[in-house]
C-alpha atoms as a printed R data frame, in Angstrom:
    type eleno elety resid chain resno       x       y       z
1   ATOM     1    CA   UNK     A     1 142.692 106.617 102.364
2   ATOM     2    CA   UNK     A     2 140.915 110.036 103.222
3   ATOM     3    CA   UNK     A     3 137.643 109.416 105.365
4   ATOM     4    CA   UNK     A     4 134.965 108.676 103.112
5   ATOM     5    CA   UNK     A     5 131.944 109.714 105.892
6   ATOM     6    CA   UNK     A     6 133.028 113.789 105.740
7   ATOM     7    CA   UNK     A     7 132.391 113.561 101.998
8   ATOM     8    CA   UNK     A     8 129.602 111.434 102.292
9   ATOM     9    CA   UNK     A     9 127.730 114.259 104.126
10  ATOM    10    CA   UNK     A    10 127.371 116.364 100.888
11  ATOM    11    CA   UNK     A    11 126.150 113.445  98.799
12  ATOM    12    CA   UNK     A    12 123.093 112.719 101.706
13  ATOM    13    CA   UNK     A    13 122.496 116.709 101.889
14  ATOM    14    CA   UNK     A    14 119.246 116.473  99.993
15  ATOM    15    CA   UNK     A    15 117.938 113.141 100.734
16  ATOM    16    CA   UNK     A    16 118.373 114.309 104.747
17  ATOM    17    CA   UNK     A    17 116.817 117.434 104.081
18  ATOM    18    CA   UNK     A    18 113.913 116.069 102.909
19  ATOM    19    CA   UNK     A    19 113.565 113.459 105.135
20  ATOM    20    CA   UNK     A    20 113.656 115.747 108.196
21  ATOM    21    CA   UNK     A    21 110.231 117.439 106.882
22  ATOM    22    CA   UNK     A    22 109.372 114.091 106.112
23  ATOM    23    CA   UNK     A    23 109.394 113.067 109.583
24  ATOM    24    CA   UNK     A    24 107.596 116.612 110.792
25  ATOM    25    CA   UNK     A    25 104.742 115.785 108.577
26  ATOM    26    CA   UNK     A    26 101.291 114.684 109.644
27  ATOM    27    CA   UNK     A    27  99.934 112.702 106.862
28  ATOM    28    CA   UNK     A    28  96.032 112.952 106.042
29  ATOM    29    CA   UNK     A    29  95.382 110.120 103.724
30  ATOM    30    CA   UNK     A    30  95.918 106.482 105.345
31  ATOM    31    CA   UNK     A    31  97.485 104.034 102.981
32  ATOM    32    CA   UNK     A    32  95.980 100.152 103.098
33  ATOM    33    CA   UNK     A    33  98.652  97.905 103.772
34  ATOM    34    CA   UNK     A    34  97.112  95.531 105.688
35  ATOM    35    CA   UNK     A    35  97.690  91.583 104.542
36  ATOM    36    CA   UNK     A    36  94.678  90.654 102.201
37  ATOM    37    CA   UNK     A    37  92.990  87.591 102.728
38  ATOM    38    CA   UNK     A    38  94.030  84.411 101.409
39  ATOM    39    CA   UNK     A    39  95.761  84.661  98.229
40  ATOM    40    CA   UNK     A    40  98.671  82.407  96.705
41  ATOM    41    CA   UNK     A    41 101.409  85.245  96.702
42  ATOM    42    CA   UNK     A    42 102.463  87.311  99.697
43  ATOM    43    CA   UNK     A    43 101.074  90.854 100.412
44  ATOM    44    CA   UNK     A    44 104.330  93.314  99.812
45  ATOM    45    CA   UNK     A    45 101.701  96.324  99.136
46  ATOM    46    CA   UNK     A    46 102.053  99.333 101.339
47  ATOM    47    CA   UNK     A    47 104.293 102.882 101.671
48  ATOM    48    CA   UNK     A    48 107.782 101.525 103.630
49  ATOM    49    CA   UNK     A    49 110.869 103.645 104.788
50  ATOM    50    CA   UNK     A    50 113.992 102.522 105.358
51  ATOM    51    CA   UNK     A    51 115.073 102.076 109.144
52  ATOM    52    CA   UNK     A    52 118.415 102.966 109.135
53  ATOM    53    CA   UNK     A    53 120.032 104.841 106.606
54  ATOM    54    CA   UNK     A    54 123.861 103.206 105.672
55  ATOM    55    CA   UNK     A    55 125.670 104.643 102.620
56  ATOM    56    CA   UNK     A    56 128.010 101.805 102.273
57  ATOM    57    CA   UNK     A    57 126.211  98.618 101.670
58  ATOM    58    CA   UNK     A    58 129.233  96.364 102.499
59  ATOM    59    CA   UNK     A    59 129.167  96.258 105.927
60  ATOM    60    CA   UNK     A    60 131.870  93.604 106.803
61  ATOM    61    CA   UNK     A    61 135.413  95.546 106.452
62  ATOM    62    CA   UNK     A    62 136.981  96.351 102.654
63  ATOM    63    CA   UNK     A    63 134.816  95.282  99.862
64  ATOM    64    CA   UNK     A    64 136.194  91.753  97.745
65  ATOM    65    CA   UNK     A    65 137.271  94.593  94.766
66  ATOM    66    CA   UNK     A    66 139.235  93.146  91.813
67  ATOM    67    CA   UNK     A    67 142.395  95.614  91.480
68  ATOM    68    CA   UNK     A    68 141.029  97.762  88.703
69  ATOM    69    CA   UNK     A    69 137.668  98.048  90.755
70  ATOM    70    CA   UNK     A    70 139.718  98.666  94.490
71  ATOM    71    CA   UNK     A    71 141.983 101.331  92.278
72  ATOM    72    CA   UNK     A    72 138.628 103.052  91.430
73  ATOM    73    CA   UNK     A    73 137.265 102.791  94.880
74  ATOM    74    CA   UNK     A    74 139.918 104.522  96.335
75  ATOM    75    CA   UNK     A    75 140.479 107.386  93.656
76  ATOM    76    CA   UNK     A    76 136.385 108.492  93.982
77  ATOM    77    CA   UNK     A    77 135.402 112.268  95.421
78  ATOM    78    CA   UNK     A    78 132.433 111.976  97.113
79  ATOM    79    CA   UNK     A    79 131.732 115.736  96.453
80  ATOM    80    CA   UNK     A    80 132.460 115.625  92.689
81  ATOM    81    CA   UNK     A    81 131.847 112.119  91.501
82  ATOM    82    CA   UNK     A    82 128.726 111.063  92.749
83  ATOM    83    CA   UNK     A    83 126.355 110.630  89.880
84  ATOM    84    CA   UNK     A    84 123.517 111.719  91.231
85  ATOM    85    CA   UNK     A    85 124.674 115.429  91.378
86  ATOM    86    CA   UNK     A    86 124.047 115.111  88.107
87  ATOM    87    CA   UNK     A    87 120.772 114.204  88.761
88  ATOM    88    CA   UNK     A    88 121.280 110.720  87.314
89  ATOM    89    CA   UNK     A    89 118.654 107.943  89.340
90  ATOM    90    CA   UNK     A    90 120.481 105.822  91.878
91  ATOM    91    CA   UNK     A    91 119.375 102.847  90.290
92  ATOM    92    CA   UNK     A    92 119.620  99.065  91.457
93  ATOM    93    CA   UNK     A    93 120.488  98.433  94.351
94  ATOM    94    CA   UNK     A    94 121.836 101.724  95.615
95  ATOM    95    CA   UNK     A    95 117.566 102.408  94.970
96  ATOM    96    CA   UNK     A    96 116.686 100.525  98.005
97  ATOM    97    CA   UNK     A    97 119.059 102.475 100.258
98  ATOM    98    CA   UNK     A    98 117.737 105.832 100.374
99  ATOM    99    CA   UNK     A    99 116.058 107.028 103.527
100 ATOM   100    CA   UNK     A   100 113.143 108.136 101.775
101 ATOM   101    CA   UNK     A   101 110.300 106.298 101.342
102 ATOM   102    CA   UNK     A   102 109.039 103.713  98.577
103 ATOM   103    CA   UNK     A   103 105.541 102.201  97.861
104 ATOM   104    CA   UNK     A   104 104.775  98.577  96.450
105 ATOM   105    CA   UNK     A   105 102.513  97.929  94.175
106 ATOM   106    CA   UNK     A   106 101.041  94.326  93.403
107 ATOM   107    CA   UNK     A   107  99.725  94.014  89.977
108 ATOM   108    CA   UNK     A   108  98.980  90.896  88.131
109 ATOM   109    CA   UNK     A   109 101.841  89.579  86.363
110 ATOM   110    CA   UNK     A   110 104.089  92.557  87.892
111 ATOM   111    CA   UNK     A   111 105.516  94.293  90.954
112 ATOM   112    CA   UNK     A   112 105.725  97.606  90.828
113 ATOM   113    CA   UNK     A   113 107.889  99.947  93.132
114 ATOM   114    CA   UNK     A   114 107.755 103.966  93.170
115 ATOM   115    CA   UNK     A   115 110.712 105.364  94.855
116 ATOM   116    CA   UNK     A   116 110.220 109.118  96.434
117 ATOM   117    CA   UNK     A   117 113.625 110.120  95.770
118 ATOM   118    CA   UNK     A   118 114.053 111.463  91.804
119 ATOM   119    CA   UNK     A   119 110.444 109.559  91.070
120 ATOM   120    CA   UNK     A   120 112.319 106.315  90.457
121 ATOM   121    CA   UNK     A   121 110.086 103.331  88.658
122 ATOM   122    CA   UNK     A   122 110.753  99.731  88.812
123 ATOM   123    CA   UNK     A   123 109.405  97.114  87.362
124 ATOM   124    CA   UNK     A   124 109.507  93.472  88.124
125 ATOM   125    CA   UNK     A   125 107.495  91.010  85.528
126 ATOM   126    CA   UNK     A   126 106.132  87.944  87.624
127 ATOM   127    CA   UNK     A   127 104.591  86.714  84.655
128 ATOM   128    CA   UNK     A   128 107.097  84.151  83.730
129 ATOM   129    CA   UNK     A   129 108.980  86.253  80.938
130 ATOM   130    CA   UNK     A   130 113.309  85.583  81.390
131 ATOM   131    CA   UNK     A   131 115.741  88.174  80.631
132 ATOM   132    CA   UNK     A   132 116.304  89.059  77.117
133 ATOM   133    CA   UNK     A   133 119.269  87.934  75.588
134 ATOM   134    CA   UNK     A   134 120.846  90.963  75.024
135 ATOM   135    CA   UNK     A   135 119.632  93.693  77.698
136 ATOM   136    CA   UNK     A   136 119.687  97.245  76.963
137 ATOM   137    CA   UNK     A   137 121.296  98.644  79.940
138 ATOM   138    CA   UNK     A   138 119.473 100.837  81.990
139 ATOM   139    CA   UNK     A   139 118.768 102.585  85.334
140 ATOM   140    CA   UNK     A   140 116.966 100.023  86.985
141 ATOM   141    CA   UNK     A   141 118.100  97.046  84.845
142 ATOM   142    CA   UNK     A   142 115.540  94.129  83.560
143 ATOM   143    CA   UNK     A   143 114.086  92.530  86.670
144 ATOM   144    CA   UNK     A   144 111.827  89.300  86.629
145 ATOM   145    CA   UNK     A   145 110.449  87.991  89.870
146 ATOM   146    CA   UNK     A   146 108.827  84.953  91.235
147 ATOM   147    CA   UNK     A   147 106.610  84.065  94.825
148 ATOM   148    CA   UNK     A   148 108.405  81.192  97.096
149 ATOM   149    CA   UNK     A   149 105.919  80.952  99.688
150 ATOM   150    CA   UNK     A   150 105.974  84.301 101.483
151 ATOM   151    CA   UNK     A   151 109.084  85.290  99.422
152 ATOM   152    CA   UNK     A   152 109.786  87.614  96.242
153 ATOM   153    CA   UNK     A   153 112.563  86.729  94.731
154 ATOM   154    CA   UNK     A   154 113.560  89.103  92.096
155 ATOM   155    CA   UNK     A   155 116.553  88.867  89.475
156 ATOM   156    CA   UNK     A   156 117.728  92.050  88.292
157 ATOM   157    CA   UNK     A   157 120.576  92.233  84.890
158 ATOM   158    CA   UNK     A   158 120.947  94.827  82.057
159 ATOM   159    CA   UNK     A   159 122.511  97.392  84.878
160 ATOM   160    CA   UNK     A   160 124.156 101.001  83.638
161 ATOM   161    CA   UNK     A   161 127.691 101.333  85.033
162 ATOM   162    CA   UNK     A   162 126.979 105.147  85.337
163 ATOM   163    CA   UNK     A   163 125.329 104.293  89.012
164 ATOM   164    CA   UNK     A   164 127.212 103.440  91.747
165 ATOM   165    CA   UNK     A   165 126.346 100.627  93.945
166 ATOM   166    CA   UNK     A   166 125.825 102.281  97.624
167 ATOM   167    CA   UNK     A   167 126.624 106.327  98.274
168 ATOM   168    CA   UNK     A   168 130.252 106.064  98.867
169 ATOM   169    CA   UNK     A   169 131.138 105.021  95.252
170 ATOM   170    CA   UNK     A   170 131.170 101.095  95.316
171 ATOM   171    CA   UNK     A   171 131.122 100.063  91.904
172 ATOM   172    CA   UNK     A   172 130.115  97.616  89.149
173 ATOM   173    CA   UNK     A   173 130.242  96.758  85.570
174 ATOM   174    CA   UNK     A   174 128.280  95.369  83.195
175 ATOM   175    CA   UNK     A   175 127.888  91.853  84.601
176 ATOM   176    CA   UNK     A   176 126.494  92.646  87.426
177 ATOM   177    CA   UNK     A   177 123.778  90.489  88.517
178 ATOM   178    CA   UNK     A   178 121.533  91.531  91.689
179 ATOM   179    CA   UNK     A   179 119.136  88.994  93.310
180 ATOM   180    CA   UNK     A   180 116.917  90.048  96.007
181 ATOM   181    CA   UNK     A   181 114.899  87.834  98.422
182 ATOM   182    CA   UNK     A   182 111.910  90.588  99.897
183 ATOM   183    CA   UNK     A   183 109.436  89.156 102.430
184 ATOM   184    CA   UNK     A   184 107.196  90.552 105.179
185 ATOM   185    CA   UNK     A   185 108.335  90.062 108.955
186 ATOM   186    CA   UNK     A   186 105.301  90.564 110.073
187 ATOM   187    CA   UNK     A   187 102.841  93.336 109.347
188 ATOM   188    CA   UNK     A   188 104.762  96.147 109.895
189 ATOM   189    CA   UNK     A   189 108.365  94.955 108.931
190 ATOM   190    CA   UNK     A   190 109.775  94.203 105.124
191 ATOM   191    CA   UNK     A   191 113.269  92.484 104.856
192 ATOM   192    CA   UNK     A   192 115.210  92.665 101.403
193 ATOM   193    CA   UNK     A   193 118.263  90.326 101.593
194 ATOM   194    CA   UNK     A   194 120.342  91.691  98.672
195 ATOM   195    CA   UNK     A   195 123.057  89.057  96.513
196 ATOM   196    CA   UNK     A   196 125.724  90.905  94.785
197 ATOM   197    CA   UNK     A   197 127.296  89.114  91.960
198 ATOM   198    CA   UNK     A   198 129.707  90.244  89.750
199 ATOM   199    CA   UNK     A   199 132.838  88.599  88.847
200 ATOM   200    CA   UNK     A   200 134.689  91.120  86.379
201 ATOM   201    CA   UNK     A   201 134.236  93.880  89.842
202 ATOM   202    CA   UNK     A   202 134.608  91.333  93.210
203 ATOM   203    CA   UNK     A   203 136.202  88.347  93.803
204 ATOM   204    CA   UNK     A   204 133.230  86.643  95.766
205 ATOM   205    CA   UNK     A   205 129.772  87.052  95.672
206 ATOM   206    CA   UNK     A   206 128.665  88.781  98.994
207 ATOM   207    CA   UNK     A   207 125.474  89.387 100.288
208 ATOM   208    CA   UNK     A   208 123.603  92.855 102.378
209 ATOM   209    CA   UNK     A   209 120.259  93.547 103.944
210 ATOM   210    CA   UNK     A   210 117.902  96.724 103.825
211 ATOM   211    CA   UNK     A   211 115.253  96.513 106.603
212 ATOM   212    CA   UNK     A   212 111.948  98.742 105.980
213 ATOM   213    CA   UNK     A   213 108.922  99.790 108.268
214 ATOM   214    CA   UNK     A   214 105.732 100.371 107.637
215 ATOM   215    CA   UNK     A   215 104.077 104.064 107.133
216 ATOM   216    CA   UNK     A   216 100.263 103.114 106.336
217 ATOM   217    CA   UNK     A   217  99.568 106.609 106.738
218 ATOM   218    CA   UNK     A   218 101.811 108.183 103.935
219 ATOM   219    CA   UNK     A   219 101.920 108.677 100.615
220 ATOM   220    CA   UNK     A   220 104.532 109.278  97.932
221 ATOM   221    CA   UNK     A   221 105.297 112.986  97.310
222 ATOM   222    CA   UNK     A   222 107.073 114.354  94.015
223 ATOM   223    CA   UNK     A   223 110.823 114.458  93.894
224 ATOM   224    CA   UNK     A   224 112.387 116.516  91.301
225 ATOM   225    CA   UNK     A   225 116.494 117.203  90.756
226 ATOM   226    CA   UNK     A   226 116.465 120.071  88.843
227 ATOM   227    CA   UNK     A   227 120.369 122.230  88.514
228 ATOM   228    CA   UNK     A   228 121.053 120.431  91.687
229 ATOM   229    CA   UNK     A   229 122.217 122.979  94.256
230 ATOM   230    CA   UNK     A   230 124.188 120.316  96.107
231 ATOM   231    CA   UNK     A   231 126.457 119.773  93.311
232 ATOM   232    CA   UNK     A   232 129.953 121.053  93.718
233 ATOM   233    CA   UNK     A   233 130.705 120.369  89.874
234 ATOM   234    CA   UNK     A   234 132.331 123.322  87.634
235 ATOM   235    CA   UNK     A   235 129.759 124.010  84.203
């Protein structure tokens, strides 16, 4: 199979771009983050970044691919297939591995997250709601979340099979079903431990991790993908 990291240069072009001036910067407006004082859910609230950027979020040799799924795998062109030279969102849970930066939100009855790259929104409804019965696929799916001690634990269904999993073309179908277990290190440190399940793509449920760092002192900037330049696409 051809080496998947050359063409996986192209897809990162903008993201690294970006986050190259992103690391130049000298933000001017400090961001609370700080753990609040005694409350009955964790404190997740802050501006994090990624700290290590890894396009293929299944880290432990070939992925568990059911033959259709491994046949698809191996036929993708990192330079012509990747959705998001279309300027489609990355969605859940290639979403939380992009090395730009995100910011949590803690609302009652809802987590909110604000991704930098293409403006991405997620929602995740702590109020007690369940999935519907019937999701309308989307982007970032139907997420509902709930606090086990210093734990969210978020289920996400109702996923688009336009997105791709990671940035090397991993990907899914309709039943995929994404649980996430976020919690805070310690102050400046935010683990996700991802669970991938989805039995018409893998033959196993397998699990991945995404480890962020705190950046109190930036803020989210606006990301738009407009006739992406990086796309290699004929019109």
């Amino acid at each position: 199979m051809r080496s998947r990291i050359v063409g996986g240069i192209v897809v990162v072009l903008a993201v690294s771009a970006l986050w190259s001036v992103r690391t130049a910067r000298t933000a001017v407006h400090p961001q609370a983050a700080a753990p609040g004082a005694a409350t009955s859910v964790p404190d997740l609230t802050g501006v994090w970044m990624e700290r290590k950027f890894q396009p293929k979020m299944y880290l432990d040799g070939a992925p568990p691919l059911q033959p259709w799924a491994e046949a698809k795998f191996k036929a993708v062109d990192l330079t012509t297939d990747d959705p998001n030279l279309d300027c489609l969102p990355e969605g859940v849970p290639r979403m939380m591995f992009i090395p730009l930066p995100m910011e949590i939100i803690q609302l009652p009855g809802r987590v909110i997250m604000i991704q930098e790259a293409w403006n991405q929104l997620r929602r995740i409804y702590t109020d007690g709601r369940q999935h519907p019965k019937d999701p309308d696929p989307t982007f970032t799916g139907h997420s509902t979340g709930k606090y086990e001690g210093d734990t969210l634990v978020v289920d996400t269904i109702g996923l688009s099979v336009k997105t791709w999993l990671d940035h090397v073309g991993l990907p899914h179908s309709d039943a995929l079903h994404v649980v996430e277990h976020i919690r805070r290190l310690d102050h400046n440190t935010l683990q996700d431990d991802f669970t991938i399940d989805d039995p018409k793509t893998f033959t196993k449920t397998w699990t991945a991790r995404q480890i962020y760092d705190l950046k109190p002192e930036w803020e989210i900037e606006e990301f738009v993908c407009e006739n992406n330049k990086y796309s290699t696409k004929k019109k």
